[in-house]
């Protein structure tokens, strides 16, 4: 099987895993608070990760960047809590659509944090993408839902995490980044969970375990897909998460697809596709590839 085809299949599998994770988050939040869902997602995610990373013959996962991992994990936890709240309280299609605004904020963060140069065409794509965000959020309109701002905050924090991942992967491998992120996530996410702790019962355990497994699988598949293929080719595949969660929202929760969400999502996805294309063009010129610009769903 060719590398581009393998990359496409891995990205499709990652997209399905992240989409199913969003569904199980919604189901889990009906039983336990958001903070607790985040903790169990990380705890069960780490348990699912360990057999793959600790298999015999594998080289040790060493790093000299522990302070950076702590900062990445702390900001990532903030993004996770905001994103999980949005998935649990907003229509699934709306929450996921707003999560795709992350690459817009990544572009801005790359300029401010890394000093990257962004030319007029990418700035234009970012502006168009923000128009799509405004179409979904509709500030000042009678249909405005303040909770959508939490989804936007999740995207902002996720963009900061993407920049940090870009820095971490210059030294450490993708598996090392994922492993140490979980090592910090589990104790960090336990702290806010303890303040609202409610022991899960019955089927809630199934949704919590599934959330951890789908989330870990999505991350591992996503990093491997980007290692094999180009961002510009893989980004459109990641958008398949939206029809999946929209269908699940309709079938499981009786949600209808708002036309403003559809229009806004189309604008954001088009903007993302162009930004990914420009990133790929620049990467080929400099013989580097930047996975941080790829659209990545809620962690």
Short mmCIF file of C-alpha atoms in Angstrom, two decimals:
data_model
loop_
_atom_site.label_atom_id
_atom_site.label_comp_id
_atom_site.label_asym_id
_atom_site.label_seq_id
_atom_site.Cartn_x
_atom_site.Cartn_y
_atom_site.Cartn_z
CA UNK A 1 0.00 0.00 0.00
CA UNK A 2 1.38 3.42 -0.95
CA UNK A 3 2.27 5.96 1.75
CA UNK A 4 -0.35 8.55 0.63
CA UNK A 5 -3.12 5.92 0.73
CA UNK A 6 -2.00 4.70 4.16
CA UNK A 7 -1.94 8.29 5.40
CA UNK A 8 -5.47 8.90 4.08
CA UNK A 9 -6.81 5.75 5.75
CA UNK A 10 -5.10 6.63 9.03
CA UNK A 11 -6.56 10.15 8.94
CA UNK A 12 -10.02 8.78 8.18
CA UNK A 13 -9.73 6.34 11.11
CA UNK A 14 -8.52 9.18 13.35
CA UNK A 15 -11.45 11.34 12.28
CA UNK A 16 -13.94 8.58 13.07
CA UNK A 17 -12.31 7.99 16.47
CA UNK A 18 -12.48 11.68 17.41
CA UNK A 19 -16.08 11.85 16.21
CA UNK A 20 -17.08 8.87 18.33
CA UNK A 21 -15.21 10.39 21.27
CA UNK A 22 -17.38 13.51 20.98
CA UNK A 23 -20.50 11.32 21.06
CA UNK A 24 -19.33 9.39 24.15
CA UNK A 25 -18.44 12.68 25.88
CA UNK A 26 -22.01 13.86 25.36
CA UNK A 27 -23.35 10.56 26.71
CA UNK A 28 -20.98 10.62 29.71
CA UNK A 29 -21.84 14.21 30.70
CA UNK A 30 -25.42 13.13 31.23
CA UNK A 31 -24.14 11.12 34.23
CA UNK A 32 -21.06 12.92 35.63
CA UNK A 33 -19.67 16.51 35.56
CA UNK A 34 -17.43 17.71 32.71
CA UNK A 35 -14.35 17.84 34.96
CA UNK A 36 -14.80 14.19 35.85
CA UNK A 37 -15.29 13.18 32.22
CA UNK A 38 -11.96 14.86 31.42
CA UNK A 39 -10.19 12.97 34.22
CA UNK A 40 -11.52 9.56 33.21
CA UNK A 41 -10.83 10.31 29.54
CA UNK A 42 -7.18 10.88 30.48
CA UNK A 43 -6.92 7.98 32.95
CA UNK A 44 -8.46 5.39 30.64
CA UNK A 45 -6.59 6.95 27.71
CA UNK A 46 -3.28 6.42 29.48
CA UNK A 47 -4.20 2.81 30.28
CA UNK A 48 -5.03 2.22 26.60
CA UNK A 49 -1.74 3.82 25.58
CA UNK A 50 0.62 1.90 27.88
CA UNK A 51 0.48 -1.55 26.16
CA UNK A 52 1.37 0.06 22.82
CA UNK A 53 4.25 2.15 24.16
CA UNK A 54 5.70 -0.37 26.63
CA UNK A 55 5.87 -3.42 24.37
CA UNK A 56 9.11 -5.47 24.51
CA UNK A 57 11.98 -4.25 22.37
CA UNK A 58 10.76 -0.66 22.25
CA UNK A 59 13.30 2.06 23.04
CA UNK A 60 12.70 3.99 26.29
CA UNK A 61 10.59 7.14 26.11
CA UNK A 62 13.12 9.64 27.44
CA UNK A 63 12.88 13.41 27.34
CA UNK A 64 14.67 16.49 28.66
CA UNK A 65 11.67 18.77 28.17
CA UNK A 66 9.55 18.02 31.27
CA UNK A 67 8.82 21.71 32.09
CA UNK A 68 7.53 22.22 28.55
CA UNK A 69 5.35 19.12 28.85
CA UNK A 70 3.86 20.46 32.08
CA UNK A 71 2.98 23.76 30.40
CA UNK A 72 1.61 21.99 27.30
CA UNK A 73 -0.50 19.71 29.50
CA UNK A 74 -1.83 22.52 31.69
CA UNK A 75 -2.96 24.59 28.71
CA UNK A 76 -4.23 21.46 26.98
CA UNK A 77 -6.32 20.62 30.04
CA UNK A 78 -7.93 24.06 29.89
CA UNK A 79 -8.72 23.48 26.22
CA UNK A 80 -10.08 20.01 27.01
CA UNK A 81 -12.40 21.24 29.78
CA UNK A 82 -13.77 24.01 27.57
CA UNK A 83 -14.15 21.67 24.61
CA UNK A 84 -15.80 18.94 26.64
CA UNK A 85 -18.22 21.45 28.15
CA UNK A 86 -19.13 22.64 24.65
CA UNK A 87 -19.70 19.08 23.43
CA UNK A 88 -21.82 18.32 26.48
CA UNK A 89 -24.01 21.45 26.35
CA UNK A 90 -24.09 22.71 22.74
CA UNK A 91 -25.39 20.91 19.66
CA UNK A 92 -22.67 18.47 18.60
CA UNK A 93 -22.35 19.90 15.09
CA UNK A 94 -21.97 23.44 16.47
CA UNK A 95 -19.34 22.45 19.06
CA UNK A 96 -17.26 20.52 16.52
CA UNK A 97 -17.60 23.24 13.85
CA UNK A 98 -16.18 25.83 16.24
CA UNK A 99 -13.33 23.47 17.20
CA UNK A 100 -12.19 23.65 13.57
CA UNK A 101 -11.34 27.33 14.07
CA UNK A 102 -8.14 26.20 15.84
CA UNK A 103 -5.90 26.53 12.72
CA UNK A 104 -6.99 30.18 12.42
CA UNK A 105 -5.65 30.87 15.90
CA UNK A 106 -2.57 28.72 15.19
CA UNK A 107 -1.63 31.08 12.36
CA UNK A 108 -1.87 34.09 14.69
CA UNK A 109 0.00 32.30 17.50
CA UNK A 110 2.78 31.25 15.10
CA UNK A 111 3.35 34.91 14.24
CA UNK A 112 3.30 36.14 17.85
CA UNK A 113 5.09 33.18 19.48
CA UNK A 114 7.41 31.76 16.83
CA UNK A 115 7.95 34.89 14.75
CA UNK A 116 6.75 33.17 11.56
CA UNK A 117 6.02 35.33 8.54
CA UNK A 118 2.49 35.11 7.18
CA UNK A 119 1.74 36.76 3.86
CA UNK A 120 -1.41 38.45 2.65
CA UNK A 121 -3.10 35.35 1.18
CA UNK A 122 -2.98 33.41 4.43
CA UNK A 123 -4.11 36.46 6.41
CA UNK A 124 -7.05 36.76 4.02
CA UNK A 125 -7.92 33.09 4.64
CA UNK A 126 -7.76 33.68 8.41
CA UNK A 127 -10.11 36.67 8.13
CA UNK A 128 -12.55 34.63 6.04
CA UNK A 129 -12.38 31.85 8.62
CA UNK A 130 -13.25 34.26 11.41
CA UNK A 131 -16.25 35.39 9.40
CA UNK A 132 -17.36 31.75 9.50
CA UNK A 133 -16.95 31.75 13.30
CA UNK A 134 -19.10 34.88 13.54
CA UNK A 135 -21.76 33.27 11.36
CA UNK A 136 -22.01 30.36 13.82
CA UNK A 137 -21.77 32.41 17.02
CA UNK A 138 -23.92 35.35 15.76
CA UNK A 139 -23.04 37.86 18.52
CA UNK A 140 -25.78 40.43 19.06
CA UNK A 141 -28.40 38.21 17.41
CA UNK A 142 -31.36 36.85 19.38
CA UNK A 143 -30.07 33.35 18.64
CA UNK A 144 -26.71 34.06 20.29
CA UNK A 145 -25.70 31.37 22.79
CA UNK A 146 -23.02 32.53 25.29
CA UNK A 147 -21.80 28.93 25.57
CA UNK A 148 -20.39 29.18 22.04
CA UNK A 149 -17.71 31.51 23.42
CA UNK A 150 -16.45 28.62 25.57
CA UNK A 151 -16.06 26.55 22.40
CA UNK A 152 -14.09 29.41 20.83
CA UNK A 153 -11.90 29.65 23.96
CA UNK A 154 -11.20 25.92 23.61
CA UNK A 155 -9.99 26.57 20.04
CA UNK A 156 -7.72 29.42 21.22
CA UNK A 157 -6.11 27.25 23.90
CA UNK A 158 -5.81 24.35 21.46
CA UNK A 159 -3.91 26.64 19.10
CA UNK A 160 -1.39 27.41 21.85
CA UNK A 161 -1.01 23.67 22.43
CA UNK A 162 -0.42 23.12 18.70
CA UNK A 163 2.46 25.59 18.77
CA UNK A 164 3.94 23.82 21.79
CA UNK A 165 3.63 20.44 20.09
CA UNK A 166 5.47 21.85 17.11
CA UNK A 167 8.33 22.84 19.43
CA UNK A 168 8.31 19.53 21.35
CA UNK A 169 8.40 17.35 18.22
CA UNK A 170 11.58 19.07 17.07
CA UNK A 171 13.34 17.07 19.81
CA UNK A 172 11.02 14.20 20.81
CA UNK A 173 9.09 11.66 18.75
CA UNK A 174 5.31 11.73 18.42
CA UNK A 175 4.79 8.78 20.81
CA UNK A 176 6.96 10.48 23.44
CA UNK A 177 4.90 13.66 23.17
CA UNK A 178 1.64 11.75 23.56
CA UNK A 179 2.95 9.67 26.49
CA UNK A 180 4.26 12.54 28.63
CA UNK A 181 1.17 14.59 27.89
CA UNK A 182 -0.97 11.86 29.44
CA UNK A 183 1.44 11.43 32.36
CA UNK A 184 0.79 15.07 33.32
CA UNK A 185 -2.86 15.15 32.25
CA UNK A 186 -4.01 12.45 34.67
CA UNK A 187 -2.97 14.17 37.95
CA UNK A 188 -3.73 17.66 36.64
CA UNK A 189 -7.25 16.71 35.60
CA UNK A 190 -7.91 14.92 38.89
CA UNK A 191 -7.66 18.19 40.86
CA UNK A 192 -10.74 19.97 39.38
CA UNK A 193 -12.61 16.65 39.25
CA UNK A 194 -12.30 16.17 43.01
CA UNK A 195 -14.29 19.35 43.67
CA UNK A 196 -17.35 17.97 41.83
CA UNK A 197 -16.76 14.24 42.26
CA UNK A 198 -19.65 11.87 41.68
CA UNK A 199 -18.98 8.14 41.41
CA UNK A 200 -20.11 6.86 38.00
CA UNK A 201 -22.66 4.08 37.98
CA UNK A 202 -23.95 1.61 35.42
CA UNK A 203 -23.54 2.51 31.77
CA UNK A 204 -21.64 5.71 32.62
CA UNK A 205 -18.51 3.56 33.03
CA UNK A 206 -18.89 2.33 29.45
CA UNK A 207 -19.05 5.87 28.06
CA UNK A 208 -16.06 6.99 30.16
CA UNK A 209 -13.91 4.03 29.08
CA UNK A 210 -14.94 4.54 25.45
CA UNK A 211 -14.05 8.24 25.66
CA UNK A 212 -10.51 7.39 26.77
CA UNK A 213 -10.01 4.68 24.15
CA UNK A 214 -11.39 6.73 21.25
CA UNK A 215 -9.40 9.81 22.29
CA UNK A 216 -6.10 7.95 22.54
CA UNK A 217 -6.70 6.08 19.28
CA UNK A 218 -7.55 9.34 17.52
CA UNK A 219 -4.36 11.04 18.69
CA UNK A 220 -2.07 8.14 17.75
CA UNK A 221 -3.67 7.72 14.32
CA UNK A 222 -3.58 11.48 13.70
CA UNK A 223 0.15 11.84 14.41
CA UNK A 224 0.97 8.82 12.23
CA UNK A 225 -1.15 10.08 9.36
CA UNK A 226 0.63 13.43 9.38
CA UNK A 227 3.99 11.68 9.44
CA UNK A 228 3.15 9.83 6.20
CA UNK A 229 1.13 12.38 4.25
CA UNK A 230 0.87 16.08 3.48
CA UNK A 231 -1.28 18.36 5.60
CA UNK A 232 -3.02 19.86 2.56
CA UNK A 233 -4.13 16.43 1.35
CA UNK A 234 -5.21 15.12 4.76
CA UNK A 235 -7.04 18.16 6.16
CA UNK A 236 -10.18 17.69 4.00
CA UNK A 237 -10.45 14.10 5.28
CA UNK A 238 -10.49 15.31 8.89
CA UNK A 239 -13.59 17.38 8.09
CA UNK A 240 -15.54 14.12 7.76
CA UNK A 241 -15.96 14.29 11.52
CA UNK A 242 -18.64 16.93 11.09
CA UNK A 243 -21.23 14.85 9.17
CA UNK A 244 -20.54 11.94 11.53
CA UNK A 245 -21.31 13.91 14.70
CA UNK A 246 -24.23 15.71 13.01
CA UNK A 247 -25.78 12.33 12.14
CA UNK A 248 -25.19 11.03 15.67
CA UNK A 249 -26.64 14.22 17.12
CA UNK A 250 -29.79 13.71 15.07
CA UNK A 251 -30.14 9.98 15.76
CA UNK A 252 -29.21 9.93 19.45
CA UNK A 253 -30.16 13.37 20.77
CA UNK A 254 -32.80 14.64 18.36
CA UNK A 255 -30.66 17.62 17.28
CA UNK A 256 -31.41 19.47 14.07
CA UNK A 257 -28.69 20.93 11.89
CA UNK A 258 -28.90 24.72 12.08
CA UNK A 259 -28.37 26.40 8.68
CA UNK A 260 -26.08 29.04 10.21
CA UNK A 261 -23.86 26.28 11.59
CA UNK A 262 -23.70 24.68 8.13
CA UNK A 263 -22.83 27.98 6.43
CA UNK A 264 -20.28 28.96 9.08
CA UNK A 265 -18.70 25.51 9.09
CA UNK A 266 -18.36 25.56 5.30
CA UNK A 267 -16.59 28.93 5.48
CA UNK A 268 -14.24 27.75 8.27
CA UNK A 269 -13.43 24.47 6.52
CA UNK A 270 -12.73 26.25 3.24
CA UNK A 271 -10.43 28.66 5.04
CA UNK A 272 -8.67 25.76 6.80
CA UNK A 273 -8.19 23.91 3.52
CA UNK A 274 -6.48 26.94 1.98
CA UNK A 275 -4.29 27.54 5.05
CA UNK A 276 -3.23 23.86 4.98
CA UNK A 277 -2.44 24.18 1.28
CA UNK A 278 -0.26 27.24 1.87
CA UNK A 279 1.48 25.50 4.80
CA UNK A 280 2.27 22.55 2.53
CA UNK A 281 3.64 24.81 -0.20
CA UNK A 282 5.90 26.61 2.27
CA UNK A 283 6.94 23.31 3.87
CA UNK A 284 8.09 21.95 0.51
CA UNK A 285 10.11 25.10 -0.06
CA UNK A 286 11.89 24.75 3.28
CA UNK A 287 11.93 20.91 3.31
CA UNK A 288 9.94 20.80 6.57
CA UNK A 289 6.42 19.80 7.43
CA UNK A 290 4.28 21.50 10.08
CA UNK A 291 1.58 19.21 11.51
CA UNK A 292 0.33 21.92 13.87
CA UNK A 293 -1.62 23.63 11.10
CA UNK A 294 -3.75 20.58 10.39
CA UNK A 295 -7.32 20.74 11.59
CA UNK A 296 -7.55 18.63 14.71
CA UNK A 297 -10.76 17.98 16.58
CA UNK A 298 -11.34 18.35 20.31
CA UNK A 299 -8.62 16.49 22.25
#
